[in-house]
XYZ file of C-alpha atoms in Angstrom:
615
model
C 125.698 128.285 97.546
C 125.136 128.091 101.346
C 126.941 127.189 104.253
C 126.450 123.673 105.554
C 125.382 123.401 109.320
C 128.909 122.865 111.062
C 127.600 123.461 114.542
C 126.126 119.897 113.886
C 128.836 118.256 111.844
C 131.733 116.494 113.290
C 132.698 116.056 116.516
C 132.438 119.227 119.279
C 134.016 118.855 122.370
C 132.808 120.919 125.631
C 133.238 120.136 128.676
C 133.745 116.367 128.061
C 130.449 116.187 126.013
C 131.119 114.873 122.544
C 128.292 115.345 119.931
C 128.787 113.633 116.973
C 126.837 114.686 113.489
C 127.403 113.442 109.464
C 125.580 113.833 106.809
C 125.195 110.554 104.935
C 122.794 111.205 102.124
C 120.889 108.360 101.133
C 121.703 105.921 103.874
C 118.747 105.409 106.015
C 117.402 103.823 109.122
C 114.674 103.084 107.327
C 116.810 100.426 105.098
C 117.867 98.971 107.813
C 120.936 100.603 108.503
C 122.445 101.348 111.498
C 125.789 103.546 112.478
C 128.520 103.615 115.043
C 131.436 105.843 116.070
C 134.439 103.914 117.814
C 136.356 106.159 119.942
C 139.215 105.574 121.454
C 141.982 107.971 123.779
C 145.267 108.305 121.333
C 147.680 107.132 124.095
C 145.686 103.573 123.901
C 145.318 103.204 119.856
C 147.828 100.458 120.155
C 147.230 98.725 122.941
C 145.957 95.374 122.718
C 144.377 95.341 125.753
C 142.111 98.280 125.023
C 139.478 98.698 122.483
C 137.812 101.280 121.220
C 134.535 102.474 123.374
C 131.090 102.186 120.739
C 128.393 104.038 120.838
C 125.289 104.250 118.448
C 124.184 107.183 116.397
C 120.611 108.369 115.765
C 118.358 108.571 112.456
C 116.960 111.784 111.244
C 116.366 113.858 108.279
C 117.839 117.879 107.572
C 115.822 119.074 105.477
C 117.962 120.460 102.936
C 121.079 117.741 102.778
C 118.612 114.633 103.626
C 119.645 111.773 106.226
C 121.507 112.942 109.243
C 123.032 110.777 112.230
C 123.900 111.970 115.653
C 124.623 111.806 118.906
C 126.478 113.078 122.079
C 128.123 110.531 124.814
C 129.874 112.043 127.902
C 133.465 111.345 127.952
C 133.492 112.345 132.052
C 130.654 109.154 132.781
C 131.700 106.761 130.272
C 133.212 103.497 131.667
C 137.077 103.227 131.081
C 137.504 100.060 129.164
C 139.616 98.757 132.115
C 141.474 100.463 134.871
C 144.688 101.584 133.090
C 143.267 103.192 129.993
C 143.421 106.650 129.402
C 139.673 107.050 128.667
C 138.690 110.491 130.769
C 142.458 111.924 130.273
C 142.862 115.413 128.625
C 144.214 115.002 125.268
C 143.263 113.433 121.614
C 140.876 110.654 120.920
C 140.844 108.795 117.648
C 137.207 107.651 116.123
C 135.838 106.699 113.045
C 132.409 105.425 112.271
C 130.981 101.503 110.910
C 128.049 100.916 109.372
C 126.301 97.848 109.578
C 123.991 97.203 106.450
C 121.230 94.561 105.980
C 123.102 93.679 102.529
C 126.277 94.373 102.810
C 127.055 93.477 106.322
C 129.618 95.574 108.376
C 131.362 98.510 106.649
C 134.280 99.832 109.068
C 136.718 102.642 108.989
C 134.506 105.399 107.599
C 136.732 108.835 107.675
C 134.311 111.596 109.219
C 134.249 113.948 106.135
C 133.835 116.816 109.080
C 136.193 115.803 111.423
C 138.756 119.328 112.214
C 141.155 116.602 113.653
C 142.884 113.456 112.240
C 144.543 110.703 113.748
C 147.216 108.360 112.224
C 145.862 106.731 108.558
C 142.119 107.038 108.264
C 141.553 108.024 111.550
C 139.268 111.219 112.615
C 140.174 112.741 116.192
C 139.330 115.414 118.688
C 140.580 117.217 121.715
C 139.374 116.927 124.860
C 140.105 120.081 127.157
C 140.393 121.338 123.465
C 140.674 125.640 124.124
C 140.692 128.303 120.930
C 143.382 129.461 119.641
C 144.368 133.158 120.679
C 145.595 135.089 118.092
C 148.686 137.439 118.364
C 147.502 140.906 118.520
C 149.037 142.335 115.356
C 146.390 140.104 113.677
C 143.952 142.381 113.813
C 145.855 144.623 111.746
C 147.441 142.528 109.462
C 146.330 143.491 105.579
C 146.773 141.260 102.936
C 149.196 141.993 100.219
C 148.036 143.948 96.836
C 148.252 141.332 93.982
C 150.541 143.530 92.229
C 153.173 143.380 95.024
C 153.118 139.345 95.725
C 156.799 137.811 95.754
C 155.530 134.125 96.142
C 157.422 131.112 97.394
C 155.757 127.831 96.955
C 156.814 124.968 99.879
C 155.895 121.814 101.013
C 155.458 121.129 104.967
C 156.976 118.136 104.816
C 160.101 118.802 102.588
C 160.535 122.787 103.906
C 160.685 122.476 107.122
C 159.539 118.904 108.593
C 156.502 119.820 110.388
C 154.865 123.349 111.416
C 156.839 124.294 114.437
C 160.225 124.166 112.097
C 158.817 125.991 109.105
C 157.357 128.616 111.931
C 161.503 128.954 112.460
C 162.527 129.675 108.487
C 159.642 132.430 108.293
C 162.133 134.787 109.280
C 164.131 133.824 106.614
C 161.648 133.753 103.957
C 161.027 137.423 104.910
C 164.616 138.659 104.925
C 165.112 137.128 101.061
C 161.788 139.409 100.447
C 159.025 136.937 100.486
C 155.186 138.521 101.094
C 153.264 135.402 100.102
C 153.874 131.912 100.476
C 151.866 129.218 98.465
C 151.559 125.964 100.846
C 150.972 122.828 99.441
C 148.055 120.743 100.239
C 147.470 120.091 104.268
C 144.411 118.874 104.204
C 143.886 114.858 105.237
C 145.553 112.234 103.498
C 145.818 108.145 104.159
C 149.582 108.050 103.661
C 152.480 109.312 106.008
C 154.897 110.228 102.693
C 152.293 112.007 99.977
C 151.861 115.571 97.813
C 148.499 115.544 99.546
C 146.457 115.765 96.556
C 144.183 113.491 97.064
C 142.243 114.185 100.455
C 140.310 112.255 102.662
C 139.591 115.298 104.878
C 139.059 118.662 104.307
C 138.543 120.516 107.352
C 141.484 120.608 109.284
C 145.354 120.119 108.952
C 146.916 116.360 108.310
C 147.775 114.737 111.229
C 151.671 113.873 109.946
C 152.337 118.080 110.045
C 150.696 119.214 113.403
C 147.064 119.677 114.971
C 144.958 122.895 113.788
C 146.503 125.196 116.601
C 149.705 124.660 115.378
C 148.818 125.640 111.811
C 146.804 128.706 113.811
C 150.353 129.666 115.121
C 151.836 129.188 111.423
C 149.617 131.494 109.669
C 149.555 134.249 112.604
C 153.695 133.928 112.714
C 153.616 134.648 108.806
C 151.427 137.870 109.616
C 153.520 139.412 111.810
C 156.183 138.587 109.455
C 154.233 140.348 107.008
C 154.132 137.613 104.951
C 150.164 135.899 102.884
C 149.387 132.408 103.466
C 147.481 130.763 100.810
C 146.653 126.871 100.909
C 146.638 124.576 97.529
C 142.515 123.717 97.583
C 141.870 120.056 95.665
C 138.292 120.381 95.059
C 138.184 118.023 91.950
C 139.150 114.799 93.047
C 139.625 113.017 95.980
C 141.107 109.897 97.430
C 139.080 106.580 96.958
C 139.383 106.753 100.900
C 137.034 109.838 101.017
C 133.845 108.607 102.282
C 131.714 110.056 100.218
C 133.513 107.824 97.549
C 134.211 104.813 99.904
C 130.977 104.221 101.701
C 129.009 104.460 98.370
C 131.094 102.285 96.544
C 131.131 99.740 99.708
C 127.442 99.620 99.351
C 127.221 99.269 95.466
C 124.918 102.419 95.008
C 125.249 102.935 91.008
C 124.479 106.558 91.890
C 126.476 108.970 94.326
C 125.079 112.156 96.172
C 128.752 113.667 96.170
C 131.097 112.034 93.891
C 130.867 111.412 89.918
C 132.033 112.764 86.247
C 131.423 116.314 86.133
C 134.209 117.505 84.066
C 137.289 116.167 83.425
C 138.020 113.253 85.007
C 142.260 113.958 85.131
C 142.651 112.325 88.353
C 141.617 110.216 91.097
C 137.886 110.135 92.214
C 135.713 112.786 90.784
C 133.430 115.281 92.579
C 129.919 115.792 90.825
C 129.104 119.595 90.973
C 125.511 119.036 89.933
C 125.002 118.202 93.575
C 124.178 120.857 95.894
C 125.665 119.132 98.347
C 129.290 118.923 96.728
C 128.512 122.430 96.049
C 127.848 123.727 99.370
C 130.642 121.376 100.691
C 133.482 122.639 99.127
C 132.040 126.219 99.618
C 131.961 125.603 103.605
C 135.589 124.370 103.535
C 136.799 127.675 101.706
C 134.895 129.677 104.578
C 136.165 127.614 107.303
C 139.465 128.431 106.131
C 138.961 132.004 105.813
C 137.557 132.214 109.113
C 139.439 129.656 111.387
C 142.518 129.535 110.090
C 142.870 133.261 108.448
C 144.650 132.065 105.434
C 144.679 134.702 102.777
C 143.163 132.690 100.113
C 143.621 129.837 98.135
C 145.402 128.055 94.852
C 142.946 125.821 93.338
C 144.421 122.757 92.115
C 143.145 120.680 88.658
C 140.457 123.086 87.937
C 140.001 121.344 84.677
C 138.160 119.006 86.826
C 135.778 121.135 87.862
C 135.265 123.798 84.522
C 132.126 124.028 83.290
C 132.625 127.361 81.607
C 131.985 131.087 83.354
C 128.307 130.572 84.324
C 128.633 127.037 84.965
C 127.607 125.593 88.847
C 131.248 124.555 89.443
C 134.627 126.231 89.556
C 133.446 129.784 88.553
C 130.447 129.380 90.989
C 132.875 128.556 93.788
C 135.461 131.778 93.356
C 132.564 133.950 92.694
C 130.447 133.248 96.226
C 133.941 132.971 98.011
C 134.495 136.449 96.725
C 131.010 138.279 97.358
C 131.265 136.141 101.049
C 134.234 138.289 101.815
C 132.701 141.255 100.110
C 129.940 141.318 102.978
C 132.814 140.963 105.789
C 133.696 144.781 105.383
C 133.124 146.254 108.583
C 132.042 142.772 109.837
C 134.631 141.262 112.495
C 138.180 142.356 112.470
C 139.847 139.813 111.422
C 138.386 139.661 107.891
C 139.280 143.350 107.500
C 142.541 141.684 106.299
C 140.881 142.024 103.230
C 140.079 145.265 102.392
C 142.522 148.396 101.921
C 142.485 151.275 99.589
C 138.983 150.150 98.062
C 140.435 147.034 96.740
C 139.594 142.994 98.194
C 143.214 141.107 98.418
C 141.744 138.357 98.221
C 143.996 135.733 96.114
C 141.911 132.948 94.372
C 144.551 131.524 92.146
C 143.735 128.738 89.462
C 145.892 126.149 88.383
C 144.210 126.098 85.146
C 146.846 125.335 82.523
C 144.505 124.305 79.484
C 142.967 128.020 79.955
C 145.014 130.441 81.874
C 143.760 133.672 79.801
C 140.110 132.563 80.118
C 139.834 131.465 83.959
C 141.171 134.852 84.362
C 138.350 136.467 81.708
C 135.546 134.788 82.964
C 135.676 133.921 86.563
C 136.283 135.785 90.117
C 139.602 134.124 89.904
C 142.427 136.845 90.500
C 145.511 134.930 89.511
C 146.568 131.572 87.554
C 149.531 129.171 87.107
C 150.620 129.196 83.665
C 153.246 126.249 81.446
C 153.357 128.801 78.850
C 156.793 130.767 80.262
C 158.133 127.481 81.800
C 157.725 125.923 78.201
C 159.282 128.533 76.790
C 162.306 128.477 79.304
C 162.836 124.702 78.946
C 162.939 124.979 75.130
C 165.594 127.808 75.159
C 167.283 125.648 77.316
C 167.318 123.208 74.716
C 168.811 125.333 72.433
C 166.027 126.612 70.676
C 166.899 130.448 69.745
C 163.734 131.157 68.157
C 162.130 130.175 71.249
C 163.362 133.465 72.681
C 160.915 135.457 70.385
C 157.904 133.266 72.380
C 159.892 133.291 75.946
C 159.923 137.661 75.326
C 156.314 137.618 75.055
C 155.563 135.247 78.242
C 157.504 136.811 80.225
C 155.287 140.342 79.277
C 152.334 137.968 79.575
C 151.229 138.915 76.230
C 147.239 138.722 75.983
C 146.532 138.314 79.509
C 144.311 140.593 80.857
C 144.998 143.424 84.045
C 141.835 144.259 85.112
C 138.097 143.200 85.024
C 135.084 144.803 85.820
C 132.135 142.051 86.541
C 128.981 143.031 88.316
C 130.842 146.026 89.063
C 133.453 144.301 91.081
C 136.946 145.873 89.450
C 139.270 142.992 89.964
C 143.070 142.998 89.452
C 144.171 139.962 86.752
C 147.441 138.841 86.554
C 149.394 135.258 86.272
C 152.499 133.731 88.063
C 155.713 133.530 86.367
C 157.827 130.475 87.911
C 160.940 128.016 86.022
C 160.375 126.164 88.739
C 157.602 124.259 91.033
C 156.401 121.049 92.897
C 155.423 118.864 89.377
C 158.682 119.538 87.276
C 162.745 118.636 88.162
C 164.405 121.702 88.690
C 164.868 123.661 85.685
C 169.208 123.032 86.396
C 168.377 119.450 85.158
C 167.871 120.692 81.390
C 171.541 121.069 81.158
C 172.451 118.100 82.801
C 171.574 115.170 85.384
C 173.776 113.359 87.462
C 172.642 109.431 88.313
C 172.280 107.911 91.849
C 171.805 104.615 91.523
C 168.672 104.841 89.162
C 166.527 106.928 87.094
C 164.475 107.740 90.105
C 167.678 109.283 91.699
C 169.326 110.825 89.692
C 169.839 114.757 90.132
C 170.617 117.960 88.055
C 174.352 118.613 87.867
C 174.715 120.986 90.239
C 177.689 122.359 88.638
C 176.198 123.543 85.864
C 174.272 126.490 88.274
C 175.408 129.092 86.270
C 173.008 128.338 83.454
C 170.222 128.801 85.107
C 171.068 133.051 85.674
C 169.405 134.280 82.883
C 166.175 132.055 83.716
C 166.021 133.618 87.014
C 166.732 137.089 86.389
C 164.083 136.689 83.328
C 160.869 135.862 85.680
C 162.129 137.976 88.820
C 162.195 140.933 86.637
C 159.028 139.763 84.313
C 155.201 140.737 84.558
C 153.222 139.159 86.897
C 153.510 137.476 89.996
C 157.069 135.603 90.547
C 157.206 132.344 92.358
C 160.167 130.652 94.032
C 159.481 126.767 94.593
C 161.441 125.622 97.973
C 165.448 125.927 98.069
C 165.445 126.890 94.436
C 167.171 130.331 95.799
C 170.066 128.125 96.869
C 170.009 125.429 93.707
C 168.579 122.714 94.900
C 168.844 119.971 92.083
C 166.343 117.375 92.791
C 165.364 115.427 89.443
C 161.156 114.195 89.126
C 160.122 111.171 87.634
C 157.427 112.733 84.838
C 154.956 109.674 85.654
C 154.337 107.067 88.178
C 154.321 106.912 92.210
C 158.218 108.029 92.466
C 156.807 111.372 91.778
C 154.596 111.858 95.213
C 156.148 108.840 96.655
C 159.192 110.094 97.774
C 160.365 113.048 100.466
C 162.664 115.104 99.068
C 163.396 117.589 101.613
C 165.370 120.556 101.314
C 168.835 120.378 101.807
C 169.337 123.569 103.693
C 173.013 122.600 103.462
C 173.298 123.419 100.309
C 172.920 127.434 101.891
C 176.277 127.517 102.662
C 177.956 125.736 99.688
C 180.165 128.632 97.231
C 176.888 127.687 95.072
C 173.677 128.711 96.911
C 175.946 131.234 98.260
C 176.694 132.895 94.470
C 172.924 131.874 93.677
C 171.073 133.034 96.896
C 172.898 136.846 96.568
C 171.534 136.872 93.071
C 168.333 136.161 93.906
C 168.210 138.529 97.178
C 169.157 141.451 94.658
C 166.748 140.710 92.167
C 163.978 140.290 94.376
C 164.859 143.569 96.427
C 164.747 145.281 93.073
C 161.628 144.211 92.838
C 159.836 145.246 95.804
C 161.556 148.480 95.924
C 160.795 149.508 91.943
C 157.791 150.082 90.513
C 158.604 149.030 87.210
C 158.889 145.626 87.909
C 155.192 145.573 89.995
C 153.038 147.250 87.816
C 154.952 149.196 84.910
C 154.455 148.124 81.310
C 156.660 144.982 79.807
C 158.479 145.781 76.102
C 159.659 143.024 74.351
C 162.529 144.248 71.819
C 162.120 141.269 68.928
C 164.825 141.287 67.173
C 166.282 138.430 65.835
C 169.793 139.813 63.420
C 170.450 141.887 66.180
C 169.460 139.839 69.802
C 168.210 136.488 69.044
C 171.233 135.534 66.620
C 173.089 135.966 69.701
C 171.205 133.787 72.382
C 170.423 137.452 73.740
C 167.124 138.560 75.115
C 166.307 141.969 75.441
C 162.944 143.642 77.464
C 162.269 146.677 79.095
C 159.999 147.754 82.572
C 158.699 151.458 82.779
C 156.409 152.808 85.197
C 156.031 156.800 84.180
C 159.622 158.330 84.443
C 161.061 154.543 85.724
C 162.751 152.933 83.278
C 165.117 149.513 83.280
C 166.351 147.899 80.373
C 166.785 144.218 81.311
C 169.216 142.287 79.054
C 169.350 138.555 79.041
C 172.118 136.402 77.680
C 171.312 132.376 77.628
C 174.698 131.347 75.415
C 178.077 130.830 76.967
C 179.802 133.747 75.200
C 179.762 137.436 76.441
C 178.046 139.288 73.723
C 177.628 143.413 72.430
C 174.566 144.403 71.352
C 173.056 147.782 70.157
C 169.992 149.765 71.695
C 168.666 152.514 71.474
C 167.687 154.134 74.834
C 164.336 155.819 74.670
C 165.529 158.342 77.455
C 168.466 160.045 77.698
C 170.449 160.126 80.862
C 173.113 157.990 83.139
C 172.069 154.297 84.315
C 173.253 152.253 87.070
C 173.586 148.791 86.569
C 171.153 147.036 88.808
C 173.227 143.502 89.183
C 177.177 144.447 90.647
C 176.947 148.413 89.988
C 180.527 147.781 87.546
C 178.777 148.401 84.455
C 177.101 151.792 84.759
C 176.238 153.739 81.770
C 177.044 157.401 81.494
C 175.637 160.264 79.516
C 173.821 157.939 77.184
C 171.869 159.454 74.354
C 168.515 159.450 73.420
C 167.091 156.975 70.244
C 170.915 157.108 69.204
C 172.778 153.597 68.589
C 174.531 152.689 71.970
C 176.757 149.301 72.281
C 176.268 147.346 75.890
C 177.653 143.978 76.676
C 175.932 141.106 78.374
C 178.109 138.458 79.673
C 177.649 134.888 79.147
C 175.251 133.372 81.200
C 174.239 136.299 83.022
C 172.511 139.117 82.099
C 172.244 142.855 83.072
C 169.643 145.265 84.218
C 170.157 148.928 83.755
C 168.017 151.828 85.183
C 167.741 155.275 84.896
C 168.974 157.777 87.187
C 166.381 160.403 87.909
């Protein structure tokens, strides 16, 4: 793969020159085409009285990507388009380009696909006056997190906080309930105001609708010195039918497309063709851009189905393996990439969300990490009722058959998967017990009332293998039901009712969750010690009780599950002899317990306990 020309792509602002550059492959002067960028100053978008200033692009051909247009105007010697517009004023400008074709006639509002700012809608944009962002000091030393340690939380903009500069305010609240890593949901361009954001129409930069690329600059360096990862959801599969590479083509009825086009799967949306180089090199760019501009700390791939063709294959594995050996050459190269690299590891996260395959994206790519259904199917079924799902849910939650580490081309890579009941494309897990309705099915909620279900669930993955992953304001129980199908899905804001904080149940829920996750990060059993799964059904499963175990040399927790309303005694038998402390409320502390002898413990209903050694 190599890294596409972006000194020559989009627009670049100095000094009030503009240049202009896209690659359009396949659309030549020679045919008779001819293109335009329409640029207008934001403040005078909707304005009748002023229209957008037009100026022509030039023909010629890169050698390696085909036909290229260009040009430059001067922003400083252009003619105003009358005396009150705000043509030569500091600030954003809005363009997009039109084509004008011998067959097809005029083709307007073409989205630059290299634009690093957007407008409102379809709209590309630039700064002029535009000055780099300075990063915070600290940055320099910032070092991301070792997979092993991640405590993920997965938000959206949008729903979280509203826009950048508000979510910049909860950071320091993500950090005091433990969060290292957060998972952001896709900012990359989009046509609609209200939207998931997974299908792009720009990939370069941040959407419009959350803030312009410094603020998501400030963003990132603000979760540094908070000492907590950014990674970004990446939708490399599909795009909008907005994306010009889509658009354009299909404007000009070319049976043939030099970027889009089955390559895979086809799950959703508009399909990018990795047989092209040039949807190979794209996507490759954007990843780098990212690292480099924006310092995120890597990236969750979304729908990767669409773009699997196996381990040696030109399309997903390709892309996570030059991403990696990219960053491999950084070490000692510019200080900011030395985020990287600590104690002869690369913390770089490329996470999949490769649910037909989670063992083998992990086996046979660069990929470090994957989403997995397999616990959350598990969880929903126990929910259900299902007690001999608790036999499959106590070997998910030990990630049974997943591998830990991989050498390839002598790269040792850390392997692990996330463990989540909850995250942006399900209802919250408190709706398997019950939903409340609003007016209709789209509305309706879980019963919030029924919180104290859900215990067990989260003590399970907090405690599990793997990495565990919070999805917005489930720390406090938010209850928000999803449509499984159609637009009321990504159609509708549901943000985060931050309310609900104070309420006597986020309170109970949030000091649960604070205590697990502390446990956590300050026990090494629970970030890289080994997972036993005691499968027993007379004496545990009969019971709606769940039994597993976390050691890491002489650190050992017992962690004891109960999903049925009734308390319950079970018997274990301790493997080491000693007192324990009970992890939860500190009420229940065993003392003197014998080794491999029979010892009674009780688990209350709904709740669970988690006992640990005393060395």
């Amino acid at each position: 793969m190599k890294l596409l020309p972006l000194d020559k792509l989009g627009a670049r602002e100095n000094n009030g020159i503009v240049d202009f550059g896209v690659f359009l492959p396949w659309v030549a002067k020679k045919d008779g085409n001819k293109l335009w960028v329409k640029v207008i100053h934001e403040k005078d978008q909707f304005l009748q009285i002023t229209q957008p200033s037009i100026f022509e692009l030039e023909h010629s051909i890169d050698p390696e990507y085909g036909d290229y247009w260009s040009t430059q105007i001067n922003i400083n010697t252009t003619p105003k388009p009358h005396l009150n517009a705000a043509w030569g004023e500091p600030g954003r400008y809005v363009y997009r380009y039109c084509l004008q074709n011998p067959n097809k006639g005029e083709i307007d509002w073409i989205i630059d696909p290299f634009a690093r700012e957007f407008g409102v809608g379809k709209l590309s944009a630039f700064t002029l006056g535009y000055q780099p962002y300075e990063w915070s000091p600290n940055e320099s030393t910032w070092k991301s997190p070792d997979l092993k340690d991640i405590v993920l939380y997965e938000l959206m903009i949008s729903e979280f906080g509203g826009d950048i500069e508000r979510t910049i305010e909860r950071l320091s609240y993500l950090a005091d309930l433990g969060i290292n890593c957060i998972e952001v949901m896709p900012l990359s361009n989009v046509a609609l105001t209200v939207d998931w954001g997974f299908l792009p129409i720009g990939y370069f930069g941040v959407d419009e609708r959350f803030g312009q690329r410094k603020d998501l600059q400030n963003l990132i360096d603000a979760a540094h010195q908070n000492k907590i990862a950014v990674i970004v959801d990446a939708v490399y599969g599909h795009t909008s039918d907005h994306f010009p590479y889509s658009y354009l083509y299909k404007q000009l009825g070319y049976n043939e497309n030099p970027f889009m086009g089955t390559f895979a799967k086809d799950l959703f949306a508009e399909s990018t063709d990795y047989k092209r180089k040039f949807t190979q090199d794209f996507f490759y760019t954007v990843n780098y851009h990212w690292l480099d501009v924006y310092h995120v700390d890597g990236f969750r791939y979304d729908c990767v189905p669409n773009y699997w063709d196996g381990s040696t294959g030109v399309g997903y594995a390709n892309l996570v393996f030059n991403t990696y050996k990219t960053v491999k050459e950084k070490a000692g190269a510019g200080e900011y990439w030395q985020r990287f690299f600590n104690n002869n590891t690369i913390n770089l996260i490329q996470c999949a969300e490769q649910l037909e395959g989670p063992k083998e994206v992990l086996e046979q790519t660069y990929s470090n990490s994957t989403w997995q259904n397999e616990t959350l199917g598990a969880v929903k079924n126990v929910a259900a009722g299902s007690r001999n799902d608790l036999v499959n849910l106590g070997f998910k939650l030990g990630l049974n058959g997943y591998p830990e580490e991989i050498t390839t081309n002598g790269d040792k890579i850390a392997k692990t998967a996330l463990q989540y009941i909850e995250n942006h494309d399900h209802s919250r897990f408190v709706c398997n017990f019950g939903t409340i309705a609003r007016d209709n099915d789209l509305l309706q909620e879980g019963n919030r009332s029924l919180w104290y279900k859900v215990q067990p669930y989260l003590i399970a993955f907090l405690t599990a293998k793997g990495i565990p992953m919070l999805w917005q304001g489930q720390e406090f129980g938010e209850n928000y039901y999803l449509p499984e199908q159609g637009f009321g899905r990504v159609m509708l804001l549901r943000p985060v009712r931050w309310d609900y904080f104070y309420d006597s149940i986020g309170k109970s829920m949030i000091g649960l969750v604070r205590k697990l996750i502390k446990l956590r990060r300050q026990q090494s059993q629970f970030t890289e010690g080994n997972h036993f799964f005691y499968n027993n059904y007379d004496r545990y499963h009969s019971k709606n009780v769940l039994l597993f175990s976390r050691q890491h040399g002489n650190k050992f927790s017992l962690v004891a599950l109960n999903f049925g309303d009734s308390d319950q005694d079970v018997p274990f038998w301790f493997p080491i002899a000693g007192d324990y402390q009970e992890e939860l409320h500190g009420e229940n502390n065993l003392i003197g317990v014998p080794s491999y002898s029979e010892y009674w413990v009780k688990i209350p209903g709904n709740y669970g306990r988690i006992w640990t050694v005393t060395i």
